[in-house]
mmCIF file of C-alpha atoms in Angstrom:
data_model
loop_
_atom_site.group_PDB
_atom_site.id
_atom_site.type_symbol
_atom_site.label_atom_id
_atom_site.label_comp_id
_atom_site.label_asym_id
_atom_site.label_seq_id
_atom_site.Cartn_x
_atom_site.Cartn_y
_atom_site.Cartn_z
ATOM 1 C CA MET A 275 -258.349 -96.076 199.338
ATOM 2 C CA MET A 276 -259.935 -99.281 198.335
ATOM 3 C CA GLU A 277 -262.564 -99.344 195.346
ATOM 4 C CA VAL A 278 -264.949 -102.149 195.182
ATOM 5 C CA VAL A 279 -264.929 -103.564 191.388
ATOM 6 C CA SER A 280 -267.703 -106.167 191.550
ATOM 7 C CA GLU A 281 -270.001 -108.053 194.413
ATOM 8 C CA ASN A 282 -271.597 -110.846 193.290
ATOM 9 C CA ARG A 283 -273.878 -113.324 195.783
ATOM 10 C CA SER A 284 -272.433 -116.791 196.111
ATOM 11 C CA PHE A 285 -273.712 -119.273 198.617
ATOM 12 C CA GLY A 286 -275.184 -117.145 200.610
ATOM 13 C CA GLY A 287 -272.009 -114.946 201.088
ATOM 14 C CA ARG A 288 -270.405 -112.525 198.971
ATOM 15 C CA GLN A 289 -267.792 -112.644 196.333
ATOM 16 C CA ILE A 290 -266.048 -109.206 196.107
ATOM 17 C CA VAL A 291 -263.241 -107.823 193.975
ATOM 18 C CA ALA A 292 -261.396 -104.816 194.828
ATOM 19 C CA LYS A 293 -258.353 -102.536 193.592
ATOM 20 C CA HIS A 294 -256.243 -100.130 195.736
ATOM 21 C CA ASN A 295 -253.214 -98.369 195.293
ATOM 22 C CA SER A 296 -250.155 -100.245 196.653
ATOM 23 C CA THR A 297 -247.458 -98.628 198.486
ATOM 24 C CA ALA A 298 -245.412 -101.604 198.371
ATOM 25 C CA CYS A 299 -245.794 -102.255 194.855
ATOM 26 C CA ASN A 300 -245.915 -98.807 193.890
ATOM 27 C CA THR A 301 -249.087 -99.642 191.734
ATOM 28 C CA GLU A 302 -252.686 -100.345 191.512
ATOM 29 C CA MET A 303 -253.315 -103.915 192.831
ATOM 30 C CA THR A 304 -256.344 -106.174 192.303
ATOM 31 C CA PHE A 305 -257.389 -108.811 194.831
ATOM 32 C CA ALA A 306 -260.801 -110.718 195.912
ATOM 33 C CA VAL A 307 -262.192 -111.566 198.928
ATOM 34 C CA TYR A 308 -265.058 -114.003 199.772
ATOM 35 C CA LEU A 309 -267.197 -113.158 202.761
ATOM 36 C CA PRO A 310 -269.244 -116.354 203.914
ATOM 37 C CA PRO A 311 -272.638 -115.659 205.207
ATOM 38 C CA GLN A 312 -271.354 -115.715 208.812
ATOM 39 C CA ALA A 313 -269.582 -112.505 208.076
ATOM 40 C CA GLU A 314 -272.959 -110.933 208.314
ATOM 41 C CA ASP A 315 -273.313 -111.217 212.324
ATOM 42 C CA GLY A 316 -269.909 -110.492 213.314
ATOM 43 C CA GLU A 317 -266.036 -111.425 212.503
ATOM 44 C CA VAL A 318 -264.922 -114.802 210.895
ATOM 45 C CA PRO A 319 -261.614 -116.328 210.255
ATOM 46 C CA VAL A 320 -259.564 -115.898 206.921
ATOM 47 C CA LEU A 321 -257.779 -118.069 204.938
ATOM 48 C CA TRP A 322 -254.987 -116.643 202.161
ATOM 49 C CA TYR A 323 -254.882 -118.749 199.083
ATOM 50 C CA LEU A 324 -251.751 -117.478 196.909
ATOM 51 C CA SER A 325 -251.849 -118.499 193.457
ATOM 52 C CA GLY A 326 -249.142 -119.964 191.175
ATOM 53 C CA LEU A 327 -247.132 -118.905 187.921
ATOM 54 C CA THR A 328 -249.445 -116.903 185.464
ATOM 55 C CA CYS A 329 -252.200 -116.445 187.510
ATOM 56 C CA THR A 330 -254.256 -113.719 188.800
ATOM 57 C CA HIS A 331 -256.710 -113.270 191.626
ATOM 58 C CA GLU A 332 -259.462 -114.377 189.388
ATOM 59 C CA ASN A 333 -258.192 -117.778 188.589
ATOM 60 C CA ALA A 334 -258.778 -119.710 191.823
ATOM 61 C CA MET A 335 -261.655 -117.703 192.709
ATOM 62 C CA THR A 336 -263.613 -119.194 189.219
ATOM 63 C CA LYS A 337 -262.225 -122.352 189.025
ATOM 64 C CA GLY A 338 -261.138 -123.544 192.932
ATOM 65 C CA GLY A 339 -264.487 -124.098 193.824
ATOM 66 C CA PHE A 340 -263.618 -122.401 197.483
ATOM 67 C CA GLN A 341 -266.498 -120.625 198.013
ATOM 68 C CA GLU A 342 -268.997 -123.342 198.635
ATOM 69 C CA HIS A 343 -266.730 -124.922 201.444
ATOM 70 C CA CYS A 344 -265.655 -121.287 202.790
ATOM 71 C CA ALA A 345 -269.695 -120.719 203.122
ATOM 72 C CA ARG A 346 -269.957 -124.337 205.255
ATOM 73 C CA HIS A 347 -267.258 -123.701 207.699
ATOM 74 C CA GLY A 348 -267.928 -119.654 208.122
ATOM 75 C CA ILE A 349 -264.353 -118.565 207.044
ATOM 76 C CA ALA A 350 -263.427 -115.742 204.588
ATOM 77 C CA ILE A 351 -260.947 -116.424 201.854
ATOM 78 C CA VAL A 352 -258.629 -113.770 200.366
ATOM 79 C CA PHE A 353 -257.329 -114.113 196.309
ATOM 80 C CA PRO A 354 -254.081 -111.904 195.907
ATOM 81 C CA ASP A 355 -252.555 -110.821 192.632
ATOM 82 C CA THR A 356 -249.437 -112.935 191.948
ATOM 83 C CA SER A 357 -247.379 -109.643 191.000
ATOM 84 C CA PRO A 358 -247.683 -106.199 190.412
ATOM 85 C CA ARG A 359 -249.173 -105.130 187.227
ATOM 86 C CA GLY A 360 -249.567 -101.883 184.550
ATOM 87 C CA GLU A 361 -247.838 -99.569 182.891
ATOM 88 C CA GLY A 362 -244.017 -99.026 183.727
ATOM 89 C CA VAL A 363 -243.775 -102.345 185.649
ATOM 90 C CA ALA A 364 -241.009 -104.649 184.668
ATOM 91 C CA ASN A 365 -241.661 -107.838 182.755
ATOM 92 C CA ASP A 366 -240.412 -110.451 181.021
ATOM 93 C CA GLU A 367 -241.138 -112.496 177.613
ATOM 94 C CA ALA A 368 -240.861 -115.570 179.569
ATOM 95 C CA TYR A 369 -244.018 -116.481 181.386
ATOM 96 C CA ASP A 370 -242.416 -117.569 184.575
ATOM 97 C CA LEU A 371 -240.532 -114.210 185.614
ATOM 98 C CA GLY A 372 -242.200 -110.849 185.709
ATOM 99 C CA GLN A 373 -245.665 -109.875 185.573
ATOM 100 C CA GLY A 374 -247.684 -113.241 186.875
ATOM 101 C CA ALA A 375 -244.553 -114.341 188.570
ATOM 102 C CA GLY A 376 -243.645 -112.636 191.546
ATOM 103 C CA PHE A 377 -242.745 -115.541 193.391
ATOM 104 C CA TYR A 378 -243.634 -113.837 196.556
ATOM 105 C CA VAL A 379 -240.131 -112.032 197.324
ATOM 106 C CA ASN A 380 -238.933 -108.535 197.938
ATOM 107 C CA ALA A 381 -237.025 -107.954 194.819
ATOM 108 C CA THR A 382 -233.394 -106.200 195.584
ATOM 109 C CA CYS A 383 -232.187 -106.065 191.917
ATOM 110 C CA ASP A 384 -233.072 -103.937 189.430
ATOM 111 C CA PRO A 385 -235.325 -103.595 186.909
ATOM 112 C CA TRP A 386 -237.636 -105.518 189.550
ATOM 113 C CA ARG A 387 -236.975 -103.736 192.751
ATOM 114 C CA PRO A 388 -239.369 -100.435 192.378
ATOM 115 C CA HIS A 389 -242.388 -103.041 191.965
ATOM 116 C CA PHE A 390 -241.870 -106.443 192.918
ATOM 117 C CA GLN A 391 -242.279 -106.218 196.389
ATOM 118 C CA MET A 392 -244.955 -109.232 197.105
ATOM 119 C CA TYR A 393 -243.532 -110.531 200.205
ATOM 120 C CA GLN A 394 -244.061 -106.847 202.134
ATOM 121 C CA TYR A 395 -247.371 -106.719 200.148
ATOM 122 C CA ILE A 396 -248.804 -109.862 201.338
ATOM 123 C CA THR A 397 -247.459 -110.181 205.031
ATOM 124 C CA GLU A 398 -247.933 -106.284 205.822
ATOM 125 C CA GLU A 399 -249.875 -103.805 203.710
ATOM 126 C CA LEU A 400 -253.020 -106.292 201.994
ATOM 127 C CA TYR A 401 -253.241 -108.169 205.362
ATOM 128 C CA ASP A 402 -253.432 -104.984 207.223
ATOM 129 C CA LEU A 403 -256.113 -103.660 204.736
ATOM 130 C CA VAL A 404 -258.135 -107.161 204.625
ATOM 131 C CA GLU A 405 -258.359 -106.619 208.524
ATOM 132 C CA LYS A 406 -259.452 -102.988 207.946
ATOM 133 C CA GLU A 407 -261.775 -103.273 205.442
ATOM 134 C CA PHE A 408 -263.742 -106.718 206.109
ATOM 135 C CA PRO A 409 -265.389 -108.441 209.053
ATOM 136 C CA ILE A 410 -262.187 -110.430 210.016
ATOM 137 C CA ASN A 411 -260.578 -111.736 213.445
ATOM 138 C CA ASP A 412 -257.068 -112.095 214.113
ATOM 139 C CA ARG A 413 -257.135 -116.108 212.997
ATOM 140 C CA HIS A 414 -255.326 -115.988 209.714
ATOM 141 C CA GLY A 415 -254.379 -119.323 207.908
ATOM 142 C CA ILE A 416 -252.583 -119.249 204.599
ATOM 143 C CA THR A 417 -252.173 -121.918 201.446
ATOM 144 C CA GLY A 418 -251.256 -121.698 198.070
ATOM 145 C CA HIS A 419 -250.828 -123.706 194.662
ATOM 146 C CA SER A 420 -247.556 -124.199 192.808
ATOM 147 C CA MET A 421 -245.667 -120.727 193.244
ATOM 148 C CA GLY A 422 -248.496 -119.835 195.575
ATOM 149 C CA GLY A 423 -247.748 -123.182 197.877
ATOM 150 C CA HIS A 424 -243.893 -121.859 197.979
ATOM 151 C CA GLY A 425 -245.170 -118.500 199.001
ATOM 152 C CA ALA A 426 -247.659 -119.861 201.750
ATOM 153 C CA LEU A 427 -245.070 -122.294 203.115
ATOM 154 C CA THR A 428 -242.103 -119.811 203.170
ATOM 155 C CA ILE A 429 -244.405 -116.724 204.163
ATOM 156 C CA ALA A 430 -245.908 -118.833 207.243
ATOM 157 C CA MET A 431 -242.728 -120.057 208.702
ATOM 158 C CA ARG A 432 -241.279 -116.667 208.763
ATOM 159 C CA ASN A 433 -244.288 -115.154 210.299
ATOM 160 C CA PRO A 434 -245.708 -117.631 212.466
ATOM 161 C CA ASP A 435 -247.275 -114.463 214.559
ATOM 162 C CA ARG A 436 -249.410 -113.572 211.788
ATOM 163 C CA TYR A 437 -250.552 -117.185 210.517
ATOM 164 C CA GLN A 438 -252.091 -119.924 212.797
ATOM 165 C CA SER A 439 -252.757 -122.724 210.176
ATOM 166 C CA LEU A 440 -250.864 -123.770 206.661
ATOM 167 C CA SER A 441 -251.339 -126.075 203.853
ATOM 168 C CA ALA A 442 -250.242 -126.311 200.389
ATOM 169 C CA PHE A 443 -251.095 -127.583 197.043
ATOM 170 C CA ALA A 444 -248.299 -128.784 194.773
ATOM 171 C CA PRO A 445 -245.740 -126.246 196.162
ATOM 172 C CA ILE A 446 -242.745 -125.536 194.696
ATOM 173 C CA ALA A 447 -241.026 -127.383 197.504
ATOM 174 C CA ASN A 448 -236.879 -126.513 197.055
ATOM 175 C CA PRO A 449 -236.565 -123.671 194.548
ATOM 176 C CA THR A 450 -232.976 -123.103 195.261
ATOM 177 C CA ASN A 451 -232.544 -126.655 193.887
ATOM 178 C CA SER A 452 -234.826 -126.000 191.072
ATOM 179 C CA ASP A 453 -235.166 -124.213 187.468
ATOM 180 C CA TRP A 454 -238.597 -122.949 189.177
ATOM 181 C CA GLY A 455 -236.739 -120.794 191.527
ATOM 182 C CA ARG A 456 -233.146 -120.615 190.887
ATOM 183 C CA LYS A 457 -234.078 -118.372 187.732
ATOM 184 C CA GLN A 458 -236.441 -116.455 189.450
ATOM 185 C CA LEU A 459 -234.284 -116.056 192.977
ATOM 186 C CA SER A 460 -231.446 -114.802 190.921
ATOM 187 C CA ALA A 461 -233.209 -112.536 188.911
ATOM 188 C CA TYR A 462 -235.113 -110.760 192.044
ATOM 189 C CA LEU A 463 -232.473 -111.091 194.831
ATOM 190 C CA GLY A 464 -229.000 -111.222 192.808
ATOM 191 C CA ASP A 465 -226.556 -114.156 192.375
ATOM 192 C CA ASP A 466 -225.531 -114.183 196.145
ATOM 193 C CA GLU A 467 -227.270 -117.730 196.979
ATOM 194 C CA THR A 468 -226.747 -117.288 200.807
ATOM 195 C CA ASN A 469 -230.013 -114.489 200.193
ATOM 196 C CA TRP A 470 -232.230 -117.314 198.557
ATOM 197 C CA SER A 471 -232.555 -119.599 201.777
ATOM 198 C CA ALA A 472 -235.160 -117.478 203.455
ATOM 199 C CA HIS A 473 -237.332 -118.239 200.528
ATOM 200 C CA ASP A 474 -237.129 -122.142 200.264
ATOM 201 C CA ALA A 475 -239.950 -124.017 202.053
ATOM 202 C CA THR A 476 -237.278 -127.304 202.545
ATOM 203 C CA LEU A 477 -234.705 -125.320 204.187
ATOM 204 C CA LEU A 478 -236.844 -123.214 206.463
ATOM 205 C CA LEU A 479 -238.603 -126.453 207.520
ATOM 206 C CA GLU A 480 -235.191 -127.614 208.257
ATOM 207 C CA GLN A 481 -233.892 -124.831 210.428
ATOM 208 C CA HIS A 482 -237.198 -123.797 212.105
ATOM 209 C CA GLY A 483 -240.078 -126.265 211.486
ATOM 210 C CA TRP A 484 -243.614 -124.776 211.918
ATOM 211 C CA GLN A 485 -245.602 -124.225 215.136
ATOM 212 C CA GLY A 486 -248.450 -126.504 213.978
ATOM 213 C CA ASP A 487 -249.199 -129.502 211.722
ATOM 214 C CA ILE A 488 -249.022 -128.956 207.784
ATOM 215 C CA LEU A 489 -251.282 -130.243 205.351
ATOM 216 C CA ILE A 490 -249.656 -130.831 201.825
ATOM 217 C CA ASP A 491 -251.302 -132.407 198.860
ATOM 218 C CA GLN A 492 -249.342 -133.195 195.444
ATOM 219 C CA GLY A 493 -250.545 -135.067 192.444
ATOM 220 C CA ALA A 494 -248.756 -138.044 191.813
ATOM 221 C CA SER A 495 -249.139 -137.841 187.812
ATOM 222 C CA ASP A 496 -248.024 -133.676 188.184
ATOM 223 C CA GLN A 497 -246.314 -132.889 185.057
ATOM 224 C CA PHE A 498 -243.943 -130.371 186.863
ATOM 225 C CA LEU A 499 -242.643 -133.247 189.594
ATOM 226 C CA ASP A 500 -238.944 -132.545 188.882
ATOM 227 C CA LEU A 501 -239.773 -128.647 189.117
ATOM 228 C CA LEU A 502 -241.874 -128.691 192.006
ATOM 229 C CA LYS A 503 -239.419 -131.473 194.090
ATOM 230 C CA PRO A 504 -241.585 -132.751 196.622
ATOM 231 C CA GLU A 505 -239.444 -135.266 197.895
ATOM 232 C CA ALA A 506 -237.116 -132.656 199.082
ATOM 233 C CA LEU A 507 -239.890 -131.184 201.541
ATOM 234 C CA SER A 508 -241.246 -134.378 202.457
ATOM 235 C CA ALA A 509 -237.936 -135.867 203.441
ATOM 236 C CA ALA A 510 -237.331 -132.392 205.297
ATOM 237 C CA MET A 511 -240.566 -133.202 207.372
ATOM 238 C CA ALA A 512 -239.646 -136.546 208.247
ATOM 239 C CA ARG A 513 -236.142 -135.664 209.525
ATOM 240 C CA ARG A 514 -237.669 -132.705 211.371
ATOM 241 C CA ARG A 515 -240.363 -134.890 212.682
ATOM 242 C CA GLN A 516 -242.944 -131.988 211.638
ATOM 243 C CA ALA A 517 -246.425 -133.037 212.388
ATOM 244 C CA GLY A 518 -248.425 -132.995 209.203
ATOM 245 C CA SER A 519 -249.812 -134.855 206.310
ATOM 246 C CA PHE A 520 -247.898 -135.146 202.850
ATOM 247 C CA ARG A 521 -250.479 -136.801 200.469
ATOM 248 C CA MET A 522 -249.433 -138.224 197.076
ATOM 249 C CA GLN A 523 -252.946 -138.036 195.218
ATOM 250 C CA ALA A 524 -252.606 -140.939 192.684
ATOM 251 C CA GLY A 525 -253.538 -139.715 189.037
ATOM 252 C CA TYR A 526 -253.911 -136.201 189.542
ATOM 253 C CA ASP A 527 -251.836 -133.453 187.848
ATOM 254 C CA HIS A 528 -251.297 -129.723 188.389
ATOM 255 C CA SER A 529 -254.345 -128.182 186.981
ATOM 256 C CA TYR A 530 -257.275 -126.572 189.159
ATOM 257 C CA TYR A 531 -259.194 -130.051 188.439
ATOM 258 C CA PHE A 532 -256.546 -131.097 191.354
ATOM 259 C CA VAL A 533 -256.850 -127.984 193.194
ATOM 260 C CA SER A 534 -260.729 -128.083 193.248
ATOM 261 C CA THR A 535 -261.022 -131.928 193.949
ATOM 262 C CA PHE A 536 -259.179 -131.040 197.465
ATOM 263 C CA ALA A 537 -260.263 -127.782 198.191
ATOM 264 C CA GLY A 538 -263.077 -128.770 200.573
ATOM 265 C CA ASP A 539 -260.431 -130.628 202.397
ATOM 266 C CA HIS A 540 -257.847 -127.624 202.885
ATOM 267 C CA VAL A 541 -260.904 -125.639 204.223
ATOM 268 C CA ALA A 542 -262.410 -127.853 206.404
ATOM 269 C CA TRP A 543 -258.800 -128.477 207.910
ATOM 270 C CA HIS A 544 -258.190 -124.773 208.065
ATOM 271 C CA ALA A 545 -261.514 -123.734 209.602
ATOM 272 C CA GLU A 546 -260.751 -126.560 212.570
ATOM 273 C CA ARG A 547 -257.294 -125.102 213.256
ATOM 274 C CA LEU A 548 -258.767 -121.242 213.133
ATOM 275 C CA SER A 549 -262.077 -121.747 215.125
#
């Protein structure tokens, strides 16, 4: 059962925050959906935005500036949380593991396994709930920032039947070779690195590619470039001859100032491919 927590008018549409009891994550989960004004007259396509480390559904909803662009192009946008939360949910003192850092995988190791099933939550449970509860058609795109960019890329490449467009902002591009990845993948999936490759965008792209083109924006002054490893993904795109655009944006860092600057480009890009 879904419960609406809040609803606000925005650019002629509706910004909704809702919560529900998640079977996948075995706890209550909160998410947000923006419905453009066109949704008053019928079903619209939807863009999924996956957030990065430490974020909840609220960060991109309030700082990303997506609503105006979505209203212009007639596309809904979903902002899920980044992890399970609540009493009894495992956590860690570090900001990059545990609550706020679900990494969009299905954990197989304790203490994470009972709740940290974010891959299933995003690709199945919340996906189905959004289609059921809102005027959404079967055209889905996916994007995300940092850890969420990692999630968007890996989820789309593993589920090409569910997503028709793909982009990312400053994704963790090669987590099996980064401290932002090796730490989380070993904690959630164990020390057998053969289980990690299904959650590495660079490796997935080399092996499978993507059915369409990909848009990636990366700030050239990003303070986390050594952890994100954008050069691994751009090189894989070249080797694969993958259609797409990998744009290094001069002067931009890792913040939501960067995301909000290029949010309009990404929404327009997805809207064109989902129309």
